[in-house]
């Protein structure tokens, strides 16, 4: 039993415990996670860790001894399957109960799986956990051709790493462009061209009909038009489903995620939810209820929940930001571009350093900056102010964005 029990030892869970101790919370804290590792950073799983450029120790959120030194108990390999909000306790899959005063639900999401025939063959991989990544890395020596299903950030990053490792990648996207959910067409086309220039066979508007296999192992995919694409490995990056079943069963409000208020409280007493699984009203999305899948959001909501637990004034109002590394391209985004009605491109995409400014009713709502950190840093203020600017000045890359904030 603990004063604060955190379920999920990922980004949000780790940060919630760290923030509580930083704010001098003296009660007992336990984190229960279903993975076998101490909290680690997830973004490198499709970047430096997958590429073999960073060992696991360097992606740990804190060294192992940190947790014991701060008297934060970490229970690994413990999956919570039931929450009893009245009795204030949780049940673990492998038996045992754990009582709490306050519960922080920080379980992220489970990768969406294929549902087509052949979806259960071995050799089909998700990229969500270290175990997923290690399973792929162990096989890479024997793999030459990889089919990546899904042209979102994770699929594209995995394609970039695999290409750098000398693999032939066939990337299949069902929509008519990659990154369709998160970016404008100009950015999608830029990334498509970059991948193709490096040899990725990137196809849009294609649907996988089934995964084909031999002896229980995937040997490729068949598209709905009948074409067969051979591959020794299939990677699926088609999004996540928020991991909220136990809370939903306990009666928490929400549908796509657990609904939380601006202090990250769920509708259940003494239960908070943070990170990828938390559906919240976001000012940067015109007060729509959304889930954000980013390290920034997990960390900021963790801090909000910690403050709320300590009775400190707080309210979630963080500026969304995100990054993606593919080849030598560093994309940094700030704000949320959904709902934009115009864009301005600063710089020349053919120089591989440019920014896209998203506008709504002449106000800046978001920026996507490719190898353009200065714009990202300075543009942040424009997004936060929802600055009204003139497009001529915005499009002149020689005019620093900070000069446009009036
Ligand atoms: P997680 O970090 O996923 O942690 C949740 C933990 O809870 C997991 O360990 C999970 O196994 C565990 N869990 C789930 N259910 C239970 C249960 N019932 N009982 C116990 N434990 C449970 N974001 C960025 O901002 N930039 C990036 O470049 C970026 N790249 C990414 C690349 C990859 C490959 C992935 C997978 C994600 C990436 N993200 C990136 C997203 C970012 O990692 C997530 O938004 C972030 O990890 C969310 O934190 P979280 O605490 O909500 O969930």
Tab-separated table of N, CA, C and O in Angstrom, residues 124-181:
chain	number	residue	atom	x	y	z
A	124	UNK	N	5.887	-10.247	-37.084
A	124	UNK	CA	5.165	-8.971	-37.195
A	124	UNK	C	5.441	-8.204	-35.899
A	124	UNK	O	5.224	-8.740	-34.813
A	125	UNK	N	5.942	-6.997	-36.027
A	125	UNK	CA	6.409	-6.275	-34.838
A	125	UNK	C	5.721	-4.933	-34.658
A	125	UNK	O	5.489	-4.220	-35.627
A	126	UNK	N	5.474	-4.607	-33.390
A	126	UNK	CA	5.070	-3.248	-33.027
A	126	UNK	C	6.327	-2.545	-32.515
A	126	UNK	O	7.347	-3.193	-32.247
A	127	UNK	N	6.277	-1.221	-32.374
A	127	UNK	CA	7.408	-0.493	-31.790
A	127	UNK	C	6.871	0.340	-30.636
A	127	UNK	O	6.545	1.509	-30.792
A	128	UNK	N	6.734	-0.279	-29.493
A	128	UNK	CA	6.226	0.478	-28.338
A	128	UNK	C	7.126	0.314	-27.124
A	128	UNK	O	7.279	1.212	-26.321
A	129	UNK	N	7.701	-0.871	-26.983
A	129	UNK	CA	8.476	-1.146	-25.767
A	129	UNK	C	9.903	-1.563	-26.125
A	129	UNK	O	10.198	-1.904	-27.270
A	130	UNK	N	10.751	-1.574	-25.109
A	130	UNK	CA	12.108	-2.057	-25.317
A	130	UNK	C	12.064	-3.499	-25.815
A	130	UNK	O	12.831	-3.890	-26.693
A	131	UNK	N	11.154	-4.296	-25.253
A	131	UNK	CA	11.068	-5.698	-25.657
A	131	UNK	C	10.725	-5.804	-27.144
A	131	UNK	O	11.306	-6.620	-27.870
A	132	UNK	N	9.806	-4.940	-27.607
A	132	UNK	CA	9.470	-4.942	-29.045
A	132	UNK	C	10.718	-4.665	-29.873
A	132	UNK	O	10.981	-5.312	-30.880
A	133	UNK	N	11.453	-3.667	-29.431
A	133	UNK	CA	12.611	-3.202	-30.183
A	133	UNK	C	13.720	-4.269	-30.172
A	133	UNK	O	14.310	-4.579	-31.205
A	134	UNK	N	13.954	-4.848	-28.993
A	134	UNK	CA	14.986	-5.881	-28.891
A	134	UNK	C	14.638	-7.079	-29.771
A	134	UNK	O	15.520	-7.678	-30.399
A	135	UNK	N	13.355	-7.423	-29.819
A	135	UNK	CA	12.949	-8.579	-30.638
A	135	UNK	C	13.288	-8.313	-32.106
A	135	UNK	O	13.762	-9.206	-32.816
A	136	UNK	N	13.091	-7.079	-32.552
A	136	UNK	CA	13.436	-6.758	-33.950
A	136	UNK	C	14.943	-6.760	-34.148
A	136	UNK	O	15.458	-7.304	-35.121
A	137	UNK	N	15.639	-6.137	-33.195
A	137	UNK	CA	17.090	-5.981	-33.362
A	137	UNK	C	17.797	-7.343	-33.397
A	137	UNK	O	18.765	-7.527	-34.127
A	138	UNK	N	17.263	-8.287	-32.624
A	138	UNK	CA	17.879	-9.623	-32.618
A	138	UNK	C	17.779	-10.309	-33.974
A	138	UNK	O	18.577	-11.174	-34.298
A	139	UNK	N	16.769	-9.923	-34.737
A	139	UNK	CA	16.570	-10.609	-36.021
A	139	UNK	C	17.170	-9.870	-37.207
A	139	UNK	O	17.248	-10.420	-38.301
A	140	UNK	N	17.583	-8.632	-36.982
A	140	UNK	CA	17.939	-7.804	-38.135
A	140	UNK	C	19.047	-8.376	-39.012
A	140	UNK	O	19.028	-8.204	-40.225
A	141	UNK	N	19.993	-9.092	-38.401
A	141	UNK	CA	21.084	-9.688	-39.178
A	141	UNK	C	20.571	-10.568	-40.303
A	141	UNK	O	21.204	-10.687	-41.346
A	142	UNK	N	19.446	-11.206	-40.028
A	142	UNK	CA	18.915	-12.164	-41.012
A	142	UNK	C	17.862	-11.539	-41.922
A	142	UNK	O	17.181	-12.241	-42.654
A	143	UNK	N	17.723	-10.239	-41.842
A	143	UNK	CA	16.643	-9.578	-42.573
A	143	UNK	C	17.218	-8.650	-43.636
A	143	UNK	O	18.142	-7.885	-43.367
A	144	UNK	N	16.696	-8.729	-44.835
A	144	UNK	CA	17.106	-7.811	-45.884
A	144	UNK	C	15.959	-6.877	-46.292
A	144	UNK	O	16.168	-5.708	-46.517
A	145	UNK	N	14.754	-7.448	-46.312
A	145	UNK	CA	13.600	-6.648	-46.758
A	145	UNK	C	12.597	-6.506	-45.623
A	145	UNK	O	12.223	-7.497	-44.992
A	146	UNK	N	12.171	-5.275	-45.393
A	146	UNK	CA	11.219	-5.016	-44.306
A	146	UNK	C	10.020	-4.263	-44.869
A	146	UNK	O	10.188	-3.256	-45.570
A	147	UNK	N	8.834	-4.751	-44.562
A	147	UNK	CA	7.624	-3.981	-44.877
A	147	UNK	C	7.245	-3.194	-43.624
A	147	UNK	O	7.139	-3.766	-42.536
A	148	UNK	N	7.109	-1.892	-43.771
A	148	UNK	CA	6.630	-1.060	-42.657
A	148	UNK	C	5.208	-0.629	-43.009
A	148	UNK	O	4.990	-0.019	-44.065
A	149	UNK	N	4.268	-0.959	-42.149
A	149	UNK	CA	2.873	-0.574	-42.409
A	149	UNK	C	2.547	0.647	-41.554
A	149	UNK	O	2.614	0.590	-40.322
A	150	UNK	N	2.242	1.753	-42.219
A	150	UNK	CA	1.890	2.977	-41.497
A	150	UNK	C	2.911	4.074	-41.745
A	150	UNK	O	4.097	3.911	-41.432
A	151	UNK	N	2.442	5.183	-42.279
A	151	UNK	CA	3.333	6.314	-42.571
A	151	UNK	C	3.159	7.435	-41.569
A	151	UNK	O	3.088	8.607	-41.926
A	152	UNK	N	3.068	7.092	-40.292
A	152	UNK	CA	3.103	8.105	-39.228
A	152	UNK	C	4.554	8.271	-38.783
A	152	UNK	O	5.482	7.728	-39.399
A	153	UNK	N	4.755	9.004	-37.698
A	153	UNK	CA	6.132	9.268	-37.266
A	153	UNK	C	6.897	7.979	-36.969
A	153	UNK	O	8.048	7.830	-37.355
A	154	UNK	N	6.266	7.042	-36.275
A	154	UNK	CA	7.015	5.846	-35.873
A	154	UNK	C	7.401	5.010	-37.092
A	154	UNK	O	8.541	4.572	-37.223
A	155	UNK	N	6.473	4.847	-38.023
A	155	UNK	CA	6.784	4.089	-39.236
A	155	UNK	C	7.893	4.758	-40.035
A	155	UNK	O	8.826	4.093	-40.514
A	156	UNK	N	7.818	6.085	-40.164
A	156	UNK	CA	8.837	6.799	-40.940
A	156	UNK	C	10.196	6.748	-40.250
A	156	UNK	O	11.236	6.579	-40.898
A	157	UNK	N	10.193	6.906	-38.924
A	157	UNK	CA	11.481	6.853	-38.220
A	157	UNK	C	12.098	5.460	-38.321
A	157	UNK	O	13.308	5.314	-38.526
A	158	UNK	N	11.264	4.439	-38.185
A	158	UNK	CA	11.788	3.070	-38.298
A	158	UNK	C	12.338	2.857	-39.705
A	158	UNK	O	13.409	2.271	-39.890
A	159	UNK	N	11.624	3.372	-40.708
A	159	UNK	CA	12.096	3.225	-42.094
A	159	UNK	C	13.448	3.902	-42.272
A	159	UNK	O	14.341	3.372	-42.946
A	160	UNK	N	13.607	5.072	-41.658
A	160	UNK	CA	14.878	5.799	-41.789
A	160	UNK	C	16.030	5.004	-41.163
A	160	UNK	O	17.104	4.862	-41.748
A	161	UNK	N	15.792	4.459	-39.969
A	161	UNK	CA	16.853	3.685	-39.303
A	161	UNK	C	17.199	2.449	-40.130
A	161	UNK	O	18.375	2.163	-40.395
A	162	UNK	N	16.185	1.731	-40.565
A	162	UNK	CA	16.428	0.489	-41.307
A	162	UNK	C	17.165	0.763	-42.610
A	162	UNK	O	18.053	0.015	-43.014
A	163	UNK	N	16.819	1.879	-43.255
A	163	UNK	CA	17.498	2.239	-44.502
A	163	UNK	C	18.973	2.530	-44.224
A	163	UNK	O	19.860	2.085	-44.946
A	164	UNK	N	19.208	3.251	-43.132
A	164	UNK	CA	20.608	3.546	-42.775
A	164	UNK	C	21.376	2.261	-42.471
A	164	UNK	O	22.575	2.175	-42.678
A	165	UNK	N	20.665	1.263	-41.962
A	165	UNK	CA	21.310	-0.015	-41.659
A	165	UNK	C	21.448	-0.902	-42.898
A	165	UNK	O	21.855	-2.051	-42.814
A	166	UNK	N	21.045	-0.360	-44.041
A	166	UNK	CA	21.241	-1.098	-45.284
A	166	UNK	C	20.104	-2.036	-45.661
A	166	UNK	O	20.256	-2.868	-46.561
A	167	UNK	N	18.965	-1.915	-45.003
A	167	UNK	CA	17.831	-2.784	-45.334
A	167	UNK	C	17.008	-2.150	-46.451
A	167	UNK	O	16.971	-0.920	-46.593
A	168	UNK	N	16.305	-3.004	-47.187
A	168	UNK	CA	15.380	-2.464	-48.181
A	168	UNK	C	14.010	-2.345	-47.535
A	168	UNK	O	13.446	-3.331	-47.059
A	169	UNK	N	13.491	-1.128	-47.503
A	169	UNK	CA	12.225	-0.878	-46.808
A	169	UNK	C	11.118	-0.577	-47.816
A	169	UNK	O	11.293	0.242	-48.717
A	170	UNK	N	9.999	-1.244	-47.603
A	170	UNK	CA	8.802	-0.942	-48.384
A	170	UNK	C	7.808	-0.372	-47.372
A	170	UNK	O	7.395	-1.073	-46.445
A	171	UNK	N	7.483	0.899	-47.508
A	171	UNK	CA	6.582	1.530	-46.532
A	171	UNK	C	5.198	1.696	-47.161
A	171	UNK	O	5.071	2.267	-48.248
A	172	UNK	N	4.201	1.185	-46.467
A	172	UNK	CA	2.846	1.171	-47.018
A	172	UNK	C	1.929	2.062	-46.193
A	172	UNK	O	1.783	1.866	-44.985
A	173	UNK	N	1.341	3.037	-46.848
A	173	UNK	CA	0.424	3.954	-46.159
A	173	UNK	C	-0.941	3.877	-46.839
A	173	UNK	O	-1.041	3.996	-48.054
A	174	UNK	N	-1.979	3.705	-46.020
A	174	UNK	CA	-3.328	3.540	-46.578
A	174	UNK	C	-3.890	4.851	-47.132
A	174	UNK	O	-4.633	4.856	-48.115
A	175	UNK	N	-3.541	5.970	-46.528
A	175	UNK	CA	-4.065	7.259	-46.992
A	175	UNK	C	-3.248	7.753	-48.188
A	175	UNK	O	-2.277	7.119	-48.593
A	176	UNK	N	-3.627	8.927	-48.695
A	176	UNK	CA	-2.934	9.366	-49.910
A	176	UNK	C	-1.618	10.082	-49.621
A	176	UNK	O	-0.928	10.516	-50.537
A	177	UNK	N	-1.276	10.218	-48.352
A	177	UNK	CA	0.034	10.784	-48.023
A	177	UNK	C	0.450	10.368	-46.618
A	177	UNK	O	-0.411	10.038	-45.793
A	178	UNK	N	1.751	10.418	-46.357
A	178	UNK	CA	2.240	10.115	-45.003
A	178	UNK	C	1.927	11.310	-44.093
A	178	UNK	O	1.653	12.418	-44.575
A	179	UNK	N	1.955	11.092	-42.801
A	179	UNK	CA	1.739	12.139	-41.791
A	179	UNK	C	0.435	12.905	-42.013
A	179	UNK	O	0.322	14.071	-41.633
A	180	UNK	N	-0.548	12.250	-42.637
A	180	UNK	CA	-1.769	12.961	-43.022
A	180	UNK	C	-2.524	13.494	-41.804
A	180	UNK	O	-3.166	14.537	-41.888
A	181	UNK	N	-2.432	12.795	-40.694
A	181	UNK	CA	-3.210	13.225	-39.527
A	181	UNK	C	-2.600	14.442	-38.829
A	181	UNK	O	-3.267	15.120	-38.057
